[in-house]
Coordinates of C-alpha atoms in Angstrom, one line a residue:
M1 CA 16.7 56.8 -40.3
I2 CA 14.4 59.7 -39.9
P3 CA 11.7 59.7 -42.6
A4 CA 11.5 62.6 -45.1
Y5 CA 8.4 64.3 -46.4
K6 CA 7.7 66.8 -49.1
Y7 CA 7.4 70.4 -47.8
R8 CA 4.1 72.1 -48.3
R9 CA 3.7 75.7 -47.5
E10 CA 0.9 76.5 -45.0
P11 CA -1.5 79.3 -46.1
G12 CA -0.3 82.6 -44.6
D13 CA 3.3 81.5 -44.1
A14 CA 5.2 84.7 -44.9
A15 CA 8.7 83.2 -44.5
A16 CA 8.1 80.4 -47.0
A17 CA 6.8 83.0 -49.5
G18 CA 10.1 84.9 -49.1
E19 CA 8.6 87.8 -47.0
K20 CA 10.3 89.2 -43.9
G21 CA 8.8 88.4 -40.5
G22 CA 7.7 84.9 -41.3
S23 CA 8.1 82.0 -38.9
D24 CA 11.4 80.2 -38.4
E25 CA 9.6 76.9 -38.9
S26 CA 9.7 77.4 -42.6
Q27 CA 13.4 77.8 -42.7
C28 CA 16.2 75.3 -42.4
A29 CA 18.4 76.2 -39.4
V30 CA 21.5 74.5 -41.0
C31 CA 21.6 76.3 -44.3
L32 CA 19.3 79.2 -43.3
S33 CA 17.3 78.9 -46.6
A34 CA 13.5 78.9 -46.7
F35 CA 11.9 75.6 -47.5
A36 CA 10.6 75.5 -51.1
E37 CA 7.4 73.8 -52.1
G38 CA 8.1 70.1 -52.7
E39 CA 11.6 69.9 -51.1
D40 CA 12.5 66.9 -49.0
V41 CA 12.4 67.8 -45.4
R42 CA 13.0 65.8 -42.2
R43 CA 11.4 66.5 -38.8
L44 CA 13.3 65.3 -35.8
P45 CA 11.1 63.1 -33.7
K46 CA 12.1 64.2 -30.2
C47 CA 12.0 68.0 -30.7
G48 CA 9.9 68.4 -33.8
Q49 CA 12.4 70.7 -35.6
S50 CA 12.4 70.5 -39.4
F51 CA 15.4 70.8 -41.8
H52 CA 16.2 70.1 -45.4
A53 CA 16.8 66.4 -45.7
A54 CA 20.3 66.8 -47.2
C55 CA 21.3 69.4 -44.6
I56 CA 20.2 67.4 -41.5
D57 CA 21.7 64.2 -43.0
A58 CA 25.1 66.0 -43.3
W59 CA 24.8 67.4 -39.8
L60 CA 23.9 64.1 -38.2
C61 CA 26.9 62.4 -39.8
A62 CA 29.0 64.6 -37.5
R63 CA 26.7 65.1 -34.5
A64 CA 23.9 63.2 -32.9
S65 CA 21.9 66.2 -31.8
C66 CA 19.5 68.8 -33.1
P67 CA 21.3 71.9 -34.5
L68 CA 18.8 74.2 -32.7
C69 CA 18.0 72.7 -29.3
R70 CA 20.8 70.1 -29.1
A71 CA 18.3 67.4 -28.2
S72 CA 19.7 63.9 -28.8
V73 CA 18.4 62.1 -31.9
L74 CA 19.6 58.7 -30.7
A75 CA 17.1 56.2 -29.5
A76 CA 16.6 56.0 -25.8
A77 CA 18.5 53.3 -24.0
P78 CA 16.4 50.4 -22.7
P79 CA 15.2 51.0 -19.1
Q80 CA 17.4 49.6 -16.4
S81 CA 17.2 49.4 -12.7
A82 CA 17.0 52.7 -10.9
P83 CA 20.2 53.8 -9.2
G84 CA 20.4 52.1 -5.8
E85 CA 17.9 49.4 -6.9
A86 CA 19.8 46.2 -6.8
T87 CA 18.8 43.0 -8.7
W88 CA 19.7 39.6 -7.5
P89 CA 22.2 38.7 -10.3
N90 CA 24.0 42.0 -9.7
I91 CA 24.2 41.4 -5.9
R92 CA 25.6 37.9 -6.4
M93 CA 28.2 39.2 -8.9
D94 CA 29.2 42.0 -6.5
R95 CA 29.7 39.5 -3.7
L96 CA 31.7 37.2 -5.9
I97 CA 33.9 40.1 -7.0
N98 CA 34.3 41.3 -3.4
Y99 CA 35.2 37.8 -2.2
S100 CA 37.7 37.3 -5.0
L101 CA 39.4 40.7 -4.3
A102 CA 39.5 40.0 -0.5
S103 CA 41.1 36.6 -1.2
R104 CA 43.7 38.1 -3.4
Y105 CA 44.5 40.8 -0.9
Q106 CA 44.9 38.2 1.9
N107 CA 47.2 36.1 -0.3
E108 CA 49.4 39.1 -1.2
V109 CA 49.6 40.3 2.5
S110 CA 50.6 36.8 3.6
R111 CA 53.5 36.9 1.2
I112 CA 54.9 40.1 2.6
V113 CA 57.8 39.3 4.9
I114 CA 58.9 42.0 7.3
K115 CA 62.6 42.0 8.1

């Protein structure tokens, strides 16, 4: 779960004070309301966007991406071999599968009788 924190307005933040022309960073992009002092807010770790905790929780129940930039909020998959970089267990398994398929093919072909 993404940790929540209490919103604190930065000095000079016009949008949080309800004035026009303020920054979008003091507004929840899900509900389009300005953050109020002391509200629970969550900041997405990958993109740094902030949202009301309840708004982003509801959003993330349906989607696993940021509502603004669509960056994934899922943890990255563990690193694997680069494409084309073979590992010995994989090579052995590939050979075993290929051998098995070739054997089956030969058995099936030998059963075909041409009249």
